[in-house]
mmCIF file of C-alpha atoms in Angstrom:
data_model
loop_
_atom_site.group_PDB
_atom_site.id
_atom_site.type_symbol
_atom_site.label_atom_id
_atom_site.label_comp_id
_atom_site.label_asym_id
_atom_site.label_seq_id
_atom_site.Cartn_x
_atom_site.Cartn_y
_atom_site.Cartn_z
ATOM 1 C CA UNK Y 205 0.000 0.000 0.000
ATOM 2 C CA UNK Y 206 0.905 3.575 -1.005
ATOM 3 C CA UNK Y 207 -0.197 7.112 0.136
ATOM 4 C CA UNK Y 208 0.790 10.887 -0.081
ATOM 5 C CA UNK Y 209 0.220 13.398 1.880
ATOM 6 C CA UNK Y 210 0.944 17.126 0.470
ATOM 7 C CA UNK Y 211 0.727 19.304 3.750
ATOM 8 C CA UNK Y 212 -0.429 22.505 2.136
ATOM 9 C CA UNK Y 213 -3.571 22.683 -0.762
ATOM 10 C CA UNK Y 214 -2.121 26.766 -1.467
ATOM 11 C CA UNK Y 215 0.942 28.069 -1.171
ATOM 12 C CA UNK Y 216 1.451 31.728 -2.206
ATOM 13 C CA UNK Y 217 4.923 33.697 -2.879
ATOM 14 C CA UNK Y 218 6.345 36.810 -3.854
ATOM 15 C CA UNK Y 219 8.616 36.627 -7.462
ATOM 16 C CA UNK Y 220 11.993 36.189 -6.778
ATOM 17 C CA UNK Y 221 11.172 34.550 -2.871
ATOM 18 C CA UNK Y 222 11.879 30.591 -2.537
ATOM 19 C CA UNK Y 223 9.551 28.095 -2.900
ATOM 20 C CA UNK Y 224 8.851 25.068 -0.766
ATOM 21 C CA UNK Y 225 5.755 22.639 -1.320
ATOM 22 C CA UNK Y 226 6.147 19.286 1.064
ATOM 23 C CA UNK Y 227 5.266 16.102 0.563
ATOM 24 C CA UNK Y 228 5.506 13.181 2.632
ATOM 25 C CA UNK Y 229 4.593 9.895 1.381
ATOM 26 C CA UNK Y 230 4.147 5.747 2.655
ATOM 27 C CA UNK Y 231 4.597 3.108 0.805
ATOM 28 C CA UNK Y 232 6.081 -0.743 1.459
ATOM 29 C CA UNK Y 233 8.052 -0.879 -0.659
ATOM 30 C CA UNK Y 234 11.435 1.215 -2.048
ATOM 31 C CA UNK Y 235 9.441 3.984 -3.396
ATOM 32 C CA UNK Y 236 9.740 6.183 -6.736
ATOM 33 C CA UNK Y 237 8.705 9.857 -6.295
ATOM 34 C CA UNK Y 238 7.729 11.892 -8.912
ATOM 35 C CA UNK Y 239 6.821 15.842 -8.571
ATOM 36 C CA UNK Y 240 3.877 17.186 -11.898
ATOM 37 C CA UNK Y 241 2.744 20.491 -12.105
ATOM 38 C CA UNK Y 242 -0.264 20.913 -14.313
ATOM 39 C CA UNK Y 243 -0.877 24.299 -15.706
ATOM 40 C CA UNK Y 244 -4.742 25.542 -16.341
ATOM 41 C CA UNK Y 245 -5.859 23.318 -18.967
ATOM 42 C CA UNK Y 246 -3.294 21.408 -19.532
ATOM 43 C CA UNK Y 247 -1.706 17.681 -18.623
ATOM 44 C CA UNK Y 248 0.510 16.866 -15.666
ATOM 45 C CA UNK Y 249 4.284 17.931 -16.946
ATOM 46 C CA UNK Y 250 7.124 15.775 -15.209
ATOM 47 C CA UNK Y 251 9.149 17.931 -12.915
ATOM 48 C CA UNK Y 252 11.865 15.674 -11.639
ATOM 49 C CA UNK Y 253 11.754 12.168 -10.248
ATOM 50 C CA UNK Y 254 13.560 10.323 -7.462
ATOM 51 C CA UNK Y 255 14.546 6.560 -8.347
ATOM 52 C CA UNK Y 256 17.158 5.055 -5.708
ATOM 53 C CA UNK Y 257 19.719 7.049 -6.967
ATOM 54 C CA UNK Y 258 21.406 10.180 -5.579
ATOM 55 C CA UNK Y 259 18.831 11.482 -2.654
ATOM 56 C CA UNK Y 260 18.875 15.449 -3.678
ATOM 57 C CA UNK Y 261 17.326 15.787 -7.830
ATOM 58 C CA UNK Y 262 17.748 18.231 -10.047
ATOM 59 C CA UNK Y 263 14.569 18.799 -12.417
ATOM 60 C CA UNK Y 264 12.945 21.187 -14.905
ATOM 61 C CA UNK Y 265 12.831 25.342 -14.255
ATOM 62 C CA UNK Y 266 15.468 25.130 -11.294
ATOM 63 C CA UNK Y 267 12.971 23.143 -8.810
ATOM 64 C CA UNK Y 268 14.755 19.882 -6.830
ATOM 65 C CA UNK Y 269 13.502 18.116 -4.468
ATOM 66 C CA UNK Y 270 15.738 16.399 -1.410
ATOM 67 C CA UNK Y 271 14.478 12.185 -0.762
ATOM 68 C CA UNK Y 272 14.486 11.864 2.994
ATOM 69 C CA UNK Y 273 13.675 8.715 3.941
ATOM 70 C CA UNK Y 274 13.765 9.327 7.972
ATOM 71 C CA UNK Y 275 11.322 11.758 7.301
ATOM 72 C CA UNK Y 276 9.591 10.023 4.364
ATOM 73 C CA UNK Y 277 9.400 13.228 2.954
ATOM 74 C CA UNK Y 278 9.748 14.782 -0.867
ATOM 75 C CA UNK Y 279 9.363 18.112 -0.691
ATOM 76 C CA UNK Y 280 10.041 19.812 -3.705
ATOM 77 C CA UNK Y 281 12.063 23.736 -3.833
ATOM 78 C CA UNK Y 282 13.135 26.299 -5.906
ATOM 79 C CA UNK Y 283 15.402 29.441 -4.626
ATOM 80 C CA UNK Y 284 13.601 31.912 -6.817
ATOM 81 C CA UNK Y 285 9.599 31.765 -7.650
ATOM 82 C CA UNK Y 286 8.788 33.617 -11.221
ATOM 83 C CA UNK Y 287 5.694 34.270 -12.173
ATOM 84 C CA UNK Y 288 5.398 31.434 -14.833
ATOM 85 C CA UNK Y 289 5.670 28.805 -12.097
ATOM 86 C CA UNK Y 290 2.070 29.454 -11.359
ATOM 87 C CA UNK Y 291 0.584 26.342 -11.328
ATOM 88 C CA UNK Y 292 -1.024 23.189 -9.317
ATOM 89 C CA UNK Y 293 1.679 20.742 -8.288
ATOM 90 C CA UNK Y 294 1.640 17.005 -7.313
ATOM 91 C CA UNK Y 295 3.731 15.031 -5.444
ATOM 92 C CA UNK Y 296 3.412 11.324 -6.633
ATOM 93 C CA UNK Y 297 4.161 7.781 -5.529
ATOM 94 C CA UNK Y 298 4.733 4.354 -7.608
ATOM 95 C CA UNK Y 299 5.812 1.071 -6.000
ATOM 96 C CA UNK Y 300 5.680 -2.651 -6.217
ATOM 97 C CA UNK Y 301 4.189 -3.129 -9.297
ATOM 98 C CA UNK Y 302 5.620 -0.022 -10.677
ATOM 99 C CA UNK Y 303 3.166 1.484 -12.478
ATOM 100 C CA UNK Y 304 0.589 2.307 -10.049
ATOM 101 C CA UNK Y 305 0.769 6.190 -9.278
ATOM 102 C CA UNK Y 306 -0.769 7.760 -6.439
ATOM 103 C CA UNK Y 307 -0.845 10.930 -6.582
ATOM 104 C CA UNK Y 308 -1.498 13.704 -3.324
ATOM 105 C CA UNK Y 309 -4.211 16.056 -3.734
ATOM 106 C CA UNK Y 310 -2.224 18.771 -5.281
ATOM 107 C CA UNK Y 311 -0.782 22.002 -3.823
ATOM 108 C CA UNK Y 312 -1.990 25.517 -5.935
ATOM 109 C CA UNK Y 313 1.145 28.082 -5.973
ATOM 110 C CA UNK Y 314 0.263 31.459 -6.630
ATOM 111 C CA UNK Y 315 2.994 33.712 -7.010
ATOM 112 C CA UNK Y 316 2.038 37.196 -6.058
ATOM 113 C CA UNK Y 317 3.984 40.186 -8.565
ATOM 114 C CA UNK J 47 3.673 14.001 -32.884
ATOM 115 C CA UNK J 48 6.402 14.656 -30.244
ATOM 116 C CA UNK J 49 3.929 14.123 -26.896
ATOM 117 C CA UNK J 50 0.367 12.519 -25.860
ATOM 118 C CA UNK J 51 -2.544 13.230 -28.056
ATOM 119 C CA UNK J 52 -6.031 13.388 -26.883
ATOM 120 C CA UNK J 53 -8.978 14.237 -28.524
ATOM 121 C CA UNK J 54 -11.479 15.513 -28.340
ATOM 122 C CA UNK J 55 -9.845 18.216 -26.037
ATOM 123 C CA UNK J 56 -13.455 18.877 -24.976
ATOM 124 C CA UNK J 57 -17.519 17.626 -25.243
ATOM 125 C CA UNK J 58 -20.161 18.143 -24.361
ATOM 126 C CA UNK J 59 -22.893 15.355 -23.939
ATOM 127 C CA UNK J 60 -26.290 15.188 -22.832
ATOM 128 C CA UNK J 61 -27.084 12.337 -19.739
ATOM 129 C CA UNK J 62 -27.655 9.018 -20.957
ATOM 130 C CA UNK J 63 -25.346 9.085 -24.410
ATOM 131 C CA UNK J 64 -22.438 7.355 -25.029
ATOM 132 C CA UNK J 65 -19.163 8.738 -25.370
ATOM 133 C CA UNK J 66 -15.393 8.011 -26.861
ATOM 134 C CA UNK J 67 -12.516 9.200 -25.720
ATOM 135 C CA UNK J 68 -9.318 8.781 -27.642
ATOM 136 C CA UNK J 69 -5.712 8.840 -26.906
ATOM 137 C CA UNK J 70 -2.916 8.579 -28.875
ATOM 138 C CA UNK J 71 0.660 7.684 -27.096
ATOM 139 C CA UNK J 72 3.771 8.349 -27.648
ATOM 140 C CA UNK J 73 5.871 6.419 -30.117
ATOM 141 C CA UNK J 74 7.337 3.493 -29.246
ATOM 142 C CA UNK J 75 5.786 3.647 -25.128
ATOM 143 C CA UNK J 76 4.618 0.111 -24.780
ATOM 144 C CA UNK J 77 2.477 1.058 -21.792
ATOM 145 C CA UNK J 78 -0.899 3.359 -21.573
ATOM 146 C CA UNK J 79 -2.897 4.624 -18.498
ATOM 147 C CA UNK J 80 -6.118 6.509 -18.175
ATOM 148 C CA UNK J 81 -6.946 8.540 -15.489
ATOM 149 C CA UNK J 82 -9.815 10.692 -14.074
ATOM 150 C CA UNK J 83 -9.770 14.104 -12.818
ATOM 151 C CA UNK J 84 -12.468 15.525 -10.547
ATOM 152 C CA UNK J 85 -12.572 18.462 -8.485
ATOM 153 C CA UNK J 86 -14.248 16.123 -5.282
ATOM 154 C CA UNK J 87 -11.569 13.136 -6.123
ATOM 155 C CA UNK J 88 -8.338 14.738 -7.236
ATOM 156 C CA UNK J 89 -6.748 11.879 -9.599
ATOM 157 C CA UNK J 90 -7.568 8.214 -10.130
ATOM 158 C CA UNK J 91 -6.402 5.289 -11.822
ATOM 159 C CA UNK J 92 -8.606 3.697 -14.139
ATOM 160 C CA UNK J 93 -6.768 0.945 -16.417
ATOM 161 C CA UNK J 94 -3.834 0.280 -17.354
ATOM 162 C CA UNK J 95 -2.040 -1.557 -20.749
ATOM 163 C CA UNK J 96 1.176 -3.018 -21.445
ATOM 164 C CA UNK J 97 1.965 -4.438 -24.160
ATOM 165 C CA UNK J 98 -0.391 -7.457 -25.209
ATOM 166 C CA UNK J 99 -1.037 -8.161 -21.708
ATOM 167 C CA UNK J 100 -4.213 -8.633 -20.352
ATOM 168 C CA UNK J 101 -5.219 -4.589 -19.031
ATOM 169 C CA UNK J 102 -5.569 -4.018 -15.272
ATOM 170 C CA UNK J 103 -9.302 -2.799 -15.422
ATOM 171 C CA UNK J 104 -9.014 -2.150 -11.245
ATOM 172 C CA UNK J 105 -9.440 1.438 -11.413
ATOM 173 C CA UNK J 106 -12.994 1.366 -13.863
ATOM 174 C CA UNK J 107 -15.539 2.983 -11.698
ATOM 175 C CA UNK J 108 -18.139 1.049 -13.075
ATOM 176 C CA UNK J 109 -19.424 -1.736 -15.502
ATOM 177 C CA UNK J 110 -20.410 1.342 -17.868
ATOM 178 C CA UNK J 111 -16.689 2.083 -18.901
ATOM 179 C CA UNK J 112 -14.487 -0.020 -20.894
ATOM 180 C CA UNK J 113 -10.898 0.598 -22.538
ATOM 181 C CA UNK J 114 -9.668 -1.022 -25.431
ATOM 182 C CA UNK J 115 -6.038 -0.701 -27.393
ATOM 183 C CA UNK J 116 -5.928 -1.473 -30.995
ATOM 184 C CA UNK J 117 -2.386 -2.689 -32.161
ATOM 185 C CA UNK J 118 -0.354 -1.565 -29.305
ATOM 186 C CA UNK J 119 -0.932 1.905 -29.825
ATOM 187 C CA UNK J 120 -4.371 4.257 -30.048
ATOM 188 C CA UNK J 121 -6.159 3.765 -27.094
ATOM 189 C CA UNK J 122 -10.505 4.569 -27.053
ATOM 190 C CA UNK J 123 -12.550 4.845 -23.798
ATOM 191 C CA UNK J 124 -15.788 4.513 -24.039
ATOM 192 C CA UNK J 125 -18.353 5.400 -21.510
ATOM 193 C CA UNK J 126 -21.782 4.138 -21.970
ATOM 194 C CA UNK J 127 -24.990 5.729 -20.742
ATOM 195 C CA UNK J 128 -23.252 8.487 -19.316
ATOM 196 C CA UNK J 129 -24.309 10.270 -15.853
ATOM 197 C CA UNK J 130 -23.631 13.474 -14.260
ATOM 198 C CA UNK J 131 -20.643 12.057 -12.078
ATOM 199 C CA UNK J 132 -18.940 10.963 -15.224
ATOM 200 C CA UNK J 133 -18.251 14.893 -15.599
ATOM 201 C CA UNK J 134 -14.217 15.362 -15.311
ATOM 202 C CA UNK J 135 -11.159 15.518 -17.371
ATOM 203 C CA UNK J 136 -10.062 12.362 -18.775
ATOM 204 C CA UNK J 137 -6.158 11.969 -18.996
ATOM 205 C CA UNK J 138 -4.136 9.337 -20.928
ATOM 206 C CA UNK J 139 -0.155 8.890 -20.098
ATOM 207 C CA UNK J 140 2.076 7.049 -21.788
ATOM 208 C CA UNK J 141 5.568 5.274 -20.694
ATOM 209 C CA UNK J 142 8.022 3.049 -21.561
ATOM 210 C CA UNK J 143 6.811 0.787 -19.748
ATOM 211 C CA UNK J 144 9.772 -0.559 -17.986
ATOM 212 C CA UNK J 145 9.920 -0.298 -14.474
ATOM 213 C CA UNK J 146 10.427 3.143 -12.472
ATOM 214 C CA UNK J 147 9.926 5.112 -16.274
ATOM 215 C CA UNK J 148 7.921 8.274 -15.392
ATOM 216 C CA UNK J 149 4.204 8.588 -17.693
ATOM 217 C CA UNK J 150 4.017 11.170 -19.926
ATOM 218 C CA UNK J 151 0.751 12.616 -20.232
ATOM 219 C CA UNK J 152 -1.672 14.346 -22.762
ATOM 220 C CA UNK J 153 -3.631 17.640 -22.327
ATOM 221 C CA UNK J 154 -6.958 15.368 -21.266
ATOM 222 C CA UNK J 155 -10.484 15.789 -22.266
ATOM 223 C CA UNK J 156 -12.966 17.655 -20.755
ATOM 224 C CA UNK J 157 -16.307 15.582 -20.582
ATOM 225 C CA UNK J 158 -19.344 17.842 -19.115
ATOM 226 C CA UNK J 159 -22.844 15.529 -18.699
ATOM 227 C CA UNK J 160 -25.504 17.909 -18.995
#
């Protein structure tokens, strides 16, 4: 079994202040963690995904997001918000049979001019 | 094309009709997924394909939607006697399909019951 939990439904920033949208997730078995953002009207566009390899990833638009599994967090930064990062985010889960996603409820960023 | 194509990208249907939805992965992705947006449910699974495997059908809501994959490519789903739940956007992904690939997905389609 497989859950996550994003901790905030709306975030809102200034441009040019960091971003931080968390995500902590369960799952029983060695996890893959995926971040989407979905602009208005649009599909879910991959952000960055975490696979077993090296904990901190680097994705698209300067956001990473840091695997801690003590924490079983994912949350997902960026130092600088622009206004183009506007958007509703997800953090997602697959394990065991791989192809299952789970995805949180979404998080809504508004970034405030 | 380059990504996931979906079409219609919207319809409108009146309660009762049938309706098709159509997605068209990416080349060479071996594995397709639908999903269903709604504002009260956020995003769910409905079926899955890889390959010429049987489909995991888990995620169908009800008897009333069905999924088929012609040739390992172009993917229709077809609700039947459609109600006013059934309103949502529709998305298809595509992958790989090996494991830990990420799904790419389309734009979706908008269904509205009236």
């Amino acid at each position: 079994a497989q859950s996550v939990t994003q901790l905030d439904s709306h975030v809102s920033v200034s441009e040019g202040t960091p971003v931080l949208l968390r995500c902590n997730y369960s799952s029983s078995y060695s996890p893959s963690l995926f971040w989407y953002v979905q602009h208005p009207n649009k599909g879910l566009q991959l952000l960055l995904k975490y696979t077993s390899a090296a904990t901190l990833v680097k994705g698209i638009n300067g956001f990473e997001a840091e695997f801690k599994k003590s924490e079983t967090s994912f949350h997902l930064t960026k130092p600088s918000a622009h206004m183009s990062d506007a958007a509703e985010y997800f953090c997602v889960v697959s394990g065991g049979s791989n192809y299952k996603l789970t995805f949180g409820k979404g998080t809504l960023l508004t970034v405030n001019p | 094309g380059a990504g996931v194509s979906q079409s219609p990208s919207n319809k409108v249907t009146e309660k009762g009709k049938d309706v098709e939805l159509r997605c068209d992965p990416i080349s060479g992705h071996t594995a397709l997924y639908w999903y269903r947006q709604s504002l009260g449910q956020g995003l769910e699974f409905l079926i899955y394909f890889q390959g010429n495997s049987a489909p995991d059908k888990s995620g169908l809501p009800s008897d009333r939607f069905s999924a088929e994959r012609t040739g390992g490519s172009v993917s229709t789903l077809t609700i039947q006697r459609t109600q006013q739940e059934d309103s949502a956007v529709y998305l298809c992904a595509s992958s790989k399909g090996q494991s830990h690939q990420p799904q790419h997905f389309g734009d979706g389609t908008r269904l509205s019951i009236l």
